[in-house]
Coordinates of C-alpha atoms and ligand atoms in Angstrom, one line a residue:
M1 CA -27.4 -8.9 -20.4
Q2 CA -25.6 -11.3 -18.1
R3 CA -26.7 -11.7 -14.5
K4 CA -24.5 -10.2 -11.8
I5 CA -23.4 -12.9 -9.4
T6 CA -23.7 -12.3 -5.7
L7 CA -20.2 -11.8 -4.3
A8 CA -19.3 -13.9 -1.3
Q9 CA -16.1 -12.7 0.5
V10 CA -13.4 -12.0 -2.0
I11 CA -10.1 -13.9 -1.3
R12 CA -6.7 -14.3 -2.7
I13 CA -6.3 -17.9 -3.6
A14 CA -3.0 -17.9 -1.8
D15 CA -5.0 -17.7 1.4
I16 CA -7.6 -20.3 0.4
A17 CA -6.4 -22.8 3.3
D18 CA -8.2 -20.5 5.7
Y19 CA -11.6 -20.7 4.1
V20 CA -12.4 -24.5 3.9
G21 CA -16.0 -25.2 4.2
Q22 CA -16.8 -21.3 3.3
E23 CA -18.2 -19.6 0.2
V24 CA -15.6 -17.4 -1.5
T25 CA -15.3 -15.2 -4.4
V26 CA -12.2 -15.3 -6.7
K27 CA -11.3 -12.6 -9.2
G28 CA -8.9 -13.8 -11.8
W29 CA -8.2 -15.4 -15.1
V30 CA -8.8 -18.7 -16.7
Y31 CA -5.5 -20.6 -16.8
A32 CA -7.0 -23.7 -18.2
K33 CA -10.3 -25.5 -18.8
T34 CA -10.9 -29.2 -19.2
G35 CA -13.8 -31.6 -18.7
K36 CA -16.6 -32.8 -20.9
G37 CA -20.2 -32.7 -20.7
R38 CA -21.7 -32.2 -17.4
L39 CA -18.6 -31.9 -15.5
Q40 CA -16.3 -28.9 -16.3
F41 CA -13.0 -28.1 -14.5
V42 CA -11.8 -24.5 -14.6
R43 CA -8.2 -23.8 -13.5
V44 CA -8.4 -20.1 -12.2
R45 CA -5.4 -18.0 -11.3
D46 CA -5.5 -14.6 -9.5
G47 CA -1.8 -13.8 -9.4
S48 CA -1.4 -15.2 -5.9
G49 CA -2.0 -18.6 -6.8
Q50 CA -4.2 -21.1 -9.0
V51 CA -7.1 -23.3 -8.0
Q52 CA -9.5 -25.4 -9.7
F53 CA -13.2 -24.8 -9.8
V54 CA -15.4 -27.6 -10.5
A55 CA -18.6 -26.8 -12.2
F56 CA -21.2 -29.7 -12.1
K57 CA -24.3 -29.2 -14.4
K58 CA -26.9 -30.3 -12.1
E59 CA -25.6 -28.3 -9.3
I60 CA -25.4 -24.7 -10.8
D61 CA -27.7 -22.4 -12.7
P62 CA -28.0 -23.3 -16.3
E63 CA -26.9 -19.8 -17.4
Y64 CA -23.7 -20.0 -15.4
F65 CA -23.0 -23.6 -16.9
E66 CA -23.3 -22.1 -20.4
V67 CA -20.8 -19.4 -19.4
V68 CA -18.3 -22.1 -18.1
K69 CA -18.8 -24.2 -21.4
G70 CA -17.7 -21.1 -23.5
L71 CA -14.6 -20.0 -21.6
T72 CA -11.6 -19.4 -23.4
Q73 CA -7.9 -19.4 -22.0
E74 CA -7.2 -16.0 -20.1
S75 CA -10.7 -14.8 -20.1
S76 CA -11.2 -12.7 -17.0
V77 CA -13.7 -14.0 -14.5
I78 CA -15.2 -13.6 -11.2
V79 CA -16.1 -16.9 -9.7
T80 CA -17.7 -18.0 -6.6
G81 CA -18.0 -21.4 -4.9
E82 CA -17.4 -23.5 -1.8
V83 CA -13.9 -24.3 -0.7
R84 CA -13.2 -28.1 -0.3
A85 CA -9.9 -29.7 1.0
D86 CA -8.7 -32.5 -1.2
E87 CA -5.2 -33.8 -1.1
R88 CA -5.2 -34.8 -4.6
A89 CA -5.9 -31.3 -5.9
E90 CA -3.2 -29.7 -7.8
G91 CA -2.8 -25.9 -7.5
F92 CA -0.9 -23.2 -5.8
P93 CA -1.2 -23.9 -3.0
S94 CA -2.2 -27.7 -3.6
G95 CA -4.8 -29.5 -1.7
F96 CA -7.8 -27.4 -2.4
E97 CA -10.7 -27.1 -4.9
V98 CA -13.8 -25.0 -5.3
G99 CA -17.3 -26.2 -6.0
M100 CA -18.5 -23.6 -8.3
K101 CA -21.8 -21.9 -7.5
S102 CA -21.7 -19.0 -10.0
I103 CA -19.4 -17.3 -12.5
E104 CA -19.3 -13.7 -14.2
L105 CA -17.3 -13.5 -17.3
V106 CA -15.6 -9.9 -17.3
Q107 CA -14.0 -10.2 -20.7
E108 CA -13.9 -13.0 -23.0
A109 CA -10.3 -13.5 -24.2
M110 CA -9.5 -13.7 -27.9
E111 CA -7.6 -16.9 -28.9
Y112 CA -4.6 -16.8 -26.7
P113 CA -1.3 -17.2 -28.5
I114 CA 0.5 -19.2 -25.9
S115 CA -0.7 -22.7 -25.3
P116 CA 0.5 -25.3 -23.2
K117 CA 2.3 -26.8 -26.0
E118 CA 5.8 -26.2 -26.7
H119 CA 6.7 -22.9 -28.3
G120 CA 10.3 -21.6 -29.3
T121 CA 12.0 -19.1 -27.0
E122 CA 11.9 -16.3 -29.7
F123 CA 8.3 -16.9 -30.0
L124 CA 7.7 -16.5 -26.3
M125 CA 10.1 -13.6 -26.0
D126 CA 8.1 -11.7 -28.6
R127 CA 5.2 -12.1 -26.4
R128 CA 6.9 -11.5 -23.1
H129 CA 4.1 -9.3 -22.0
L130 CA 1.7 -12.4 -22.2
W131 CA 4.3 -15.0 -21.2
L132 CA 4.9 -13.6 -17.7
R133 CA 1.4 -15.2 -17.0
S134 CA 2.6 -18.8 -17.4
T135 CA 3.2 -20.8 -14.3
Q136 CA 7.0 -21.1 -14.8
Q137 CA 7.5 -17.3 -15.5
W138 CA 5.3 -16.4 -12.5
A139 CA 7.3 -18.8 -10.2
I140 CA 10.7 -17.1 -11.5
I141 CA 9.4 -13.4 -11.0
R142 CA 8.3 -14.4 -7.4
I143 CA 11.6 -15.9 -6.4
R144 CA 13.1 -12.8 -7.8
A145 CA 11.0 -10.6 -5.6
T146 CA 11.9 -12.8 -2.4
I147 CA 15.5 -12.2 -3.5
I148 CA 15.3 -8.7 -3.6
K149 CA 13.5 -8.4 -0.5
A150 CA 15.8 -10.6 1.5
L151 CA 18.8 -8.5 0.2
R152 CA 17.4 -5.5 1.5
D153 CA 16.2 -7.0 4.7
W154 CA 19.3 -8.4 5.5
L155 CA 21.1 -5.1 5.0
D156 CA 18.5 -3.1 6.7
N157 CA 18.9 -5.4 9.6
E158 CA 22.7 -4.9 9.7
G159 CA 22.3 -1.1 9.8
F160 CA 22.8 -0.2 6.3
I161 CA 21.1 2.8 4.8
G162 CA 19.6 2.6 1.3
V163 CA 20.7 5.6 -0.4
D164 CA 19.9 6.0 -4.4
T165 CA 22.5 7.0 -7.0
P166 CA 22.0 8.5 -10.3
I167 CA 21.3 6.8 -13.6
I168 CA 22.6 9.4 -15.8
T169 CA 26.2 10.1 -15.3
P170 CA 28.9 12.1 -16.7
A171 CA 31.7 9.6 -16.6
A172 CA 32.3 5.9 -16.7
G173 CA 32.3 4.0 -13.5
E174 CA 33.8 0.8 -15.0
E175 CA 35.2 0.0 -18.5
T176 CA 34.5 2.7 -21.1
T177 CA 34.1 -0.2 -23.7
T178 CA 30.6 -0.8 -22.4
L179 CA 29.2 2.8 -22.0
F180 CA 25.8 3.9 -23.3
N181 CA 26.1 7.2 -24.6
I182 CA 23.0 9.6 -24.4
D183 CA 22.7 13.2 -25.4
Y184 CA 22.3 15.5 -22.5
F185 CA 21.1 18.6 -23.9
G186 CA 24.1 18.7 -26.3
E187 CA 26.5 17.4 -24.0
E188 CA 27.6 13.7 -23.7
A189 CA 26.5 11.7 -20.8
Y190 CA 26.1 7.9 -20.0
L191 CA 23.6 5.6 -18.4
A192 CA 25.1 4.3 -15.1
Q193 CA 27.2 1.1 -15.1
T194 CA 27.4 1.0 -11.4
G195 CA 26.2 3.4 -8.6
Q196 CA 29.4 2.6 -6.7
L197 CA 31.3 6.0 -7.1
Y198 CA 28.3 8.0 -5.7
N199 CA 27.9 5.1 -3.1
E200 CA 31.4 5.8 -1.9
A201 CA 30.1 9.6 -1.2
N202 CA 27.0 8.5 0.4
M203 CA 29.0 6.0 2.6
M204 CA 31.1 9.0 4.0
A205 CA 27.8 10.6 5.3
H206 CA 26.2 7.2 6.5
G207 CA 28.9 4.7 7.3
K208 CA 27.2 1.8 5.7
V209 CA 25.1 2.2 2.7
Y210 CA 23.6 0.4 -0.4
C211 CA 22.2 1.4 -3.7
F212 CA 19.9 -0.7 -5.7
G213 CA 18.9 0.2 -9.2
P214 CA 19.2 -0.8 -12.9
T215 CA 22.6 -0.4 -14.6
F216 CA 23.6 -0.6 -18.2
R217 CA 26.3 -2.2 -20.1
A218 CA 26.7 -2.0 -23.9
E219 CA 28.1 -5.5 -23.8
K220 CA 28.6 -6.9 -27.4
S221 CA 28.5 -10.5 -26.0
K222 CA 25.7 -12.8 -26.5
T223 CA 26.1 -15.1 -23.5
R224 CA 23.9 -16.9 -21.0
R225 CA 25.1 -14.6 -18.5
H226 CA 25.0 -11.1 -20.0
L227 CA 22.1 -8.5 -20.0
I228 CA 22.4 -5.0 -21.4
E229 CA 20.2 -3.7 -18.6
F230 CA 20.6 -5.5 -15.3
W231 CA 19.7 -4.8 -11.7
M232 CA 22.4 -4.5 -9.2
L233 CA 22.5 -4.0 -5.6
E234 CA 25.7 -2.4 -4.2
P235 CA 26.7 -2.1 -0.5
E236 CA 29.7 0.2 0.4
I237 CA 31.2 0.1 3.8
A238 CA 33.6 2.5 5.7
Y239 CA 36.6 1.0 7.5
C240 CA 36.1 -2.4 6.0
T241 CA 38.7 -4.7 4.8
L242 CA 38.5 -7.3 2.1
E243 CA 38.4 -10.2 4.7
E244 CA 35.4 -8.4 6.3
L245 CA 33.8 -7.7 3.0
M246 CA 33.7 -11.6 2.3
E247 CA 32.1 -12.2 5.6
I248 CA 29.3 -9.7 4.9
E249 CA 28.8 -11.3 1.4
E250 CA 28.7 -14.9 2.6
Q251 CA 26.2 -14.2 5.4
M252 CA 24.0 -12.2 3.0
V253 CA 24.1 -14.7 0.2
A254 CA 23.3 -17.6 2.5
Y255 CA 20.5 -15.7 4.1
V256 CA 18.9 -14.9 0.8
V257 CA 19.1 -18.6 -0.4
Q258 CA 17.5 -19.7 3.0
Q259 CA 14.7 -17.3 2.6
V260 CA 14.0 -18.5 -0.9
L261 CA 13.9 -22.1 0.5
E262 CA 11.6 -20.9 3.3
K263 CA 9.1 -18.8 1.2
N264 CA 9.2 -20.4 -2.2
Q265 CA 9.0 -24.0 -2.1
Q266 CA 6.2 -24.2 -4.5
E267 CA 7.9 -22.0 -7.0
L268 CA 11.1 -24.3 -6.6
A269 CA 8.8 -27.3 -7.3
V270 CA 7.3 -25.6 -10.3
L271 CA 10.9 -25.1 -11.7
E272 CA 11.9 -28.6 -10.7
R273 CA 14.9 -27.1 -8.9
D274 CA 17.0 -29.5 -6.9
T275 CA 16.8 -27.8 -3.4
A276 CA 19.1 -30.2 -1.8
V277 CA 22.0 -28.1 -3.5
L278 CA 20.5 -24.9 -2.1
E279 CA 20.1 -26.4 1.3
K280 CA 23.9 -26.6 1.4
I281 CA 24.4 -22.8 1.0
T282 CA 25.5 -21.8 4.5
A283 CA 28.4 -19.6 5.5
P284 CA 31.4 -19.9 5.4
F285 CA 32.4 -20.2 1.8
A286 CA 35.8 -21.3 0.6
R287 CA 38.3 -18.5 -0.3
I288 CA 41.2 -18.9 -2.6
S289 CA 43.6 -16.4 -4.1
Y290 CA 43.8 -15.7 -7.9
D291 CA 47.3 -17.3 -7.9
D292 CA 46.0 -20.6 -6.4
A293 CA 43.0 -20.5 -8.8
V294 CA 45.2 -20.3 -11.9
D295 CA 47.3 -23.3 -10.4
K296 CA 44.1 -25.3 -9.9
L297 CA 43.0 -24.4 -13.5
K298 CA 46.4 -25.5 -15.0
E299 CA 46.0 -28.9 -13.3
R300 CA 42.5 -29.1 -14.5
Y301 CA 43.8 -28.2 -18.0
E302 CA 46.3 -31.1 -17.9
K303 CA 43.5 -33.5 -17.0
E304 CA 41.2 -32.6 -19.6
T305 CA 40.7 -34.9 -22.5
N306 CA 38.4 -33.3 -24.8
P307 CA 40.3 -31.1 -27.1
E308 CA 37.8 -28.1 -27.6
Q309 CA 37.1 -28.2 -23.8
K310 CA 40.8 -28.1 -23.2
E311 CA 41.3 -25.0 -25.3
L312 CA 38.6 -23.2 -23.4
L313 CA 40.4 -24.0 -20.2
E314 CA 43.7 -22.6 -21.3
I315 CA 44.8 -19.9 -18.7
E316 CA 48.1 -18.0 -18.2
W317 CA 48.8 -15.9 -14.9
G318 CA 47.6 -12.3 -15.5
E319 CA 44.7 -13.2 -17.7
D320 CA 41.1 -12.7 -16.6
F321 CA 38.8 -15.7 -16.2
G322 CA 36.3 -16.5 -18.8
S323 CA 33.1 -18.3 -18.2
P324 CA 34.7 -21.9 -18.8
H325 CA 37.3 -21.0 -16.1
E326 CA 34.7 -19.8 -13.6
T327 CA 32.7 -22.7 -14.2
A328 CA 35.5 -25.2 -13.9
L329 CA 36.7 -23.5 -10.6
A330 CA 33.3 -23.3 -9.1
E331 CA 32.7 -27.3 -9.8
M332 CA 35.6 -27.7 -7.4
F333 CA 33.2 -26.6 -4.5
E334 CA 29.8 -27.3 -3.6
K335 CA 29.1 -23.8 -2.4
P336 CA 30.0 -20.4 -3.8
V337 CA 33.6 -19.7 -3.7
F338 CA 35.5 -16.4 -3.3
V339 CA 38.4 -15.7 -5.7
Y340 CA 40.5 -12.8 -4.3
N341 CA 43.6 -10.7 -5.3
Y342 CA 43.1 -10.6 -9.0
P343 CA 45.8 -9.0 -11.3
S344 CA 45.4 -5.2 -11.2
A345 CA 45.3 -5.0 -14.9
V346 CA 42.0 -7.0 -15.5
K347 CA 40.1 -5.1 -12.7
A348 CA 38.7 -1.7 -12.3
F349 CA 40.8 1.6 -11.8
Y350 CA 39.5 2.1 -8.1
M351 CA 40.8 -1.2 -6.7
Q352 CA 43.3 -0.8 -4.0
P353 CA 46.8 -2.5 -4.8
V354 CA 48.0 -5.1 -2.4
D355 CA 50.7 -3.9 -0.3
G356 CA 54.2 -4.8 -1.7
R357 CA 52.6 -6.5 -4.6
P358 CA 51.0 -3.8 -6.8
E359 CA 50.4 -6.1 -9.7
V360 CA 47.4 -7.7 -7.9
C361 CA 44.6 -5.8 -6.1
R362 CA 42.3 -6.3 -3.2
S363 CA 39.5 -7.5 -5.2
V364 CA 37.1 -10.5 -4.8
D365 CA 34.5 -12.2 -6.9
L366 CA 31.9 -14.6 -5.7
L367 CA 31.6 -17.5 -8.0
A368 CA 28.3 -19.5 -7.8
P369 CA 28.2 -23.1 -8.2
E370 CA 26.7 -25.3 -11.0
G371 CA 28.3 -23.2 -13.7
Y372 CA 26.8 -19.9 -13.0
G373 CA 29.9 -18.0 -12.6
E374 CA 30.3 -14.7 -11.0
I375 CA 27.5 -13.3 -9.2
I376 CA 29.3 -10.7 -7.1
G377 CA 32.3 -8.5 -7.9
G378 CA 33.7 -6.3 -5.2
S379 CA 36.9 -4.8 -3.7
E380 CA 38.8 -2.4 -1.2
R381 CA 38.9 0.9 -2.8
I382 CA 41.9 3.2 -3.3
Y383 CA 41.7 5.7 -0.5
D384 CA 44.7 7.7 -1.3
A385 CA 43.9 10.7 -3.5
D386 CA 47.3 10.8 -5.2
L387 CA 47.3 7.0 -6.1
L388 CA 43.7 7.3 -7.4
E389 CA 44.6 10.2 -9.5
K390 CA 47.4 8.3 -11.0
K391 CA 45.2 5.4 -11.7
I392 CA 42.6 7.5 -13.3
E393 CA 45.1 9.1 -15.5
E394 CA 46.6 5.6 -16.5
H395 CA 43.3 4.4 -17.5
G396 CA 42.9 7.6 -19.9
F397 CA 40.1 9.1 -18.0
T398 CA 39.5 12.9 -18.0
R399 CA 40.5 14.1 -14.4
E400 CA 38.0 16.7 -14.3
N401 CA 35.1 14.3 -14.6
Y402 CA 36.5 12.6 -11.3
A403 CA 37.4 15.6 -9.4
W404 CA 34.7 15.2 -6.8
Y405 CA 35.6 11.3 -6.6
I406 CA 39.2 12.2 -6.0
E407 CA 38.3 15.0 -3.5
L408 CA 36.3 12.4 -1.2
R409 CA 39.9 11.2 -0.4
N410 CA 40.9 14.7 1.0
Y411 CA 38.4 14.9 3.8
G412 CA 38.8 12.1 6.4
S413 CA 39.6 9.4 3.9
V414 CA 39.2 6.0 5.2
P415 CA 39.9 2.6 4.0
H416 CA 36.5 1.0 2.8
S417 CA 35.3 -1.6 0.6
G418 CA 32.1 -2.7 -1.3
F419 CA 30.7 -5.0 -3.8
G420 CA 27.8 -5.3 -6.3
I421 CA 25.6 -8.4 -6.7
G422 CA 23.9 -8.9 -9.8
I423 CA 20.2 -9.7 -9.3
E424 CA 19.6 -11.5 -12.4
R425 CA 22.5 -13.9 -12.2
T426 CA 21.5 -14.6 -8.6
V427 CA 18.1 -15.4 -9.9
A428 CA 19.3 -17.7 -12.6
W429 CA 21.4 -19.7 -10.2
I430 CA 18.9 -20.0 -7.3
C431 CA 16.2 -21.0 -9.9
G432 CA 18.5 -23.2 -11.9
L433 CA 17.8 -21.6 -15.2
P434 CA 20.0 -22.3 -18.1
H435 CA 19.8 -18.9 -19.5
I436 CA 19.6 -15.3 -17.6
R437 CA 16.9 -13.8 -20.1
E438 CA 13.8 -15.3 -17.9
T439 CA 15.1 -13.8 -14.8
I440 CA 14.0 -10.4 -15.5
P441 CA 10.4 -9.3 -16.8
Y442 CA 11.6 -7.4 -19.9
P443 CA 15.2 -8.6 -20.8
R444 CA 17.5 -6.3 -22.9
L445 CA 19.6 -8.4 -25.0
L446 CA 21.9 -7.6 -27.9
N447 CA 19.2 -8.4 -30.2
R448 CA 16.1 -7.7 -28.2
K449 CA 14.7 -4.5 -26.8
Y450 CA 10.9 -5.6 -27.6
P451 CA 8.6 -5.5 -25.9
Ligands
4AD501 O1 31.8 -6.9 -11.4 P1 31.0 -5.6 -11.8 O2 31.3 -5.0 -12.9 O3 31.2 -4.7 -10.7 C1 30.8 -3.5 -10.5 O4 30.0 -2.9 -11.2 C2 31.2 -2.8 -9.0 N1 31.1 -1.2 -9.3 C3 30.5 -3.3 -8.1 C4 30.7 -2.6 -6.6 O5 31.9 -3.1 -6.3 N2 29.9 -1.9 -6.1 O6 29.4 -6.2 -11.6 C5 29.0 -6.5 -10.5 C6 27.9 -7.8 -10.7 C7 28.5 -9.0 -11.5 O7 29.1 -9.8 -10.5 C8 27.3 -9.7 -12.1 O8 26.7 -10.3 -11.1 C9 26.6 -8.5 -12.4 O9 27.0 -7.4 -11.5 N3 26.7 -8.1 -13.9 C10 26.0 -8.5 -14.8 N4 24.7 -9.1 -14.8 C11 24.2 -9.2 -16.1 N5 24.6 -8.8 -17.2 C12 25.7 -8.1 -17.2 N6 26.0 -7.6 -18.3 C13 26.5 -7.9 -16.0 N7 27.6 -7.2 -15.7 C14 27.8 -7.5 -14.3
MG502 MG1 33.0 -8.3 -12.3

């Protein structure tokens, strides 16, 4: 029977700076162990951070030293010792180490499959439930949490009300090609592609609202930017024009980036993110029309010398942008850039046509720099019941399914606008990640729904 240790004050490693010179207890897991003979170094993580415990044979009970020598990666441990400040000490936060006094082994971990050596992505994704403990993954999920909190804080401070929208819906909110069908007691239903339509009803009750939740798209595309299940935050604002919508978006995005810079320096350092580029993300952002964007892309196309790249950059007015177009456009700007007034034919049915030019609509996408593409899509909404009904029919949707949505326009209809920001694309951009799959704890991809 192993001796129980005497607990000193249990602390979170994140708060270790407050305990220099004091004896503390950390409850966590062994991240790594090094050392030889009489001196052993145990890197302990507790979720809030990581710190190195130093065990010196002649300074601790032999029984404890034996425990230390046998420690395996990811074993759970309760460790006590005295906190020392040491500028050279690595850790989260850095600058501290702990002279070990005692240790209790809670569970001895079996041989851990993820070692510090290189593993392939599929190997790691199959072990995603464990991989989440690795420092880089830990850093990404912490930044994701900051981003979500900052988005909500910003909106809450601006007087928005968070109102939830359903996940199970009777009708499409976006393109019917990406719908997920479910069996609703013998009737057909779908997983929400967006909360927007319900958000518009909620907005009529509360003025400025946002919904935040998981959304689903049966995207047959295998790209660095697409997930099957992703989280979207969608604000909707009464009496708001497209110009006002862009102001809201740029203020909100700039706030989010500044919050990450303020709160997650150590995580950004883990990810080796170039923070100088993030520091430039302040409002306002540039605005260009779709027409001008096509002209710019055509100029860019003419200049391209690589034939493969050139083919990808080809564009005619009226076509939607693909990833290469968005990347090429965004490269022309240091900050995110707004592209507005897209052709109506490539956008959703609910977007308000431009006055006197119905072939384009009052839509706006925000393209992130460094090749990350569209992170926000939004628009002014059609607020005339007859026009909306016509559009719904043109799209081949069943009118009855949208009766309530059309009806909103009969009782005090107002011009209004809203947008959706994709959390994972935003995380990928701010963290500087090459692929969207690591931005969410359990990614759902075309070829993956495990674990
Ligand atoms: O442009 P989208 O499709 O817009 C809507 O769904 C609107 N109803 C939003 C609104 O106006 N309330 O999607 C909005 C954002 C995109 O800009 C992108 O960031 C993200 O959602 N997104 C995806 N992210 C990951 N994987 C996918 N398959 C995504 N599809 C859209
Ligand atoms: Mg879009």
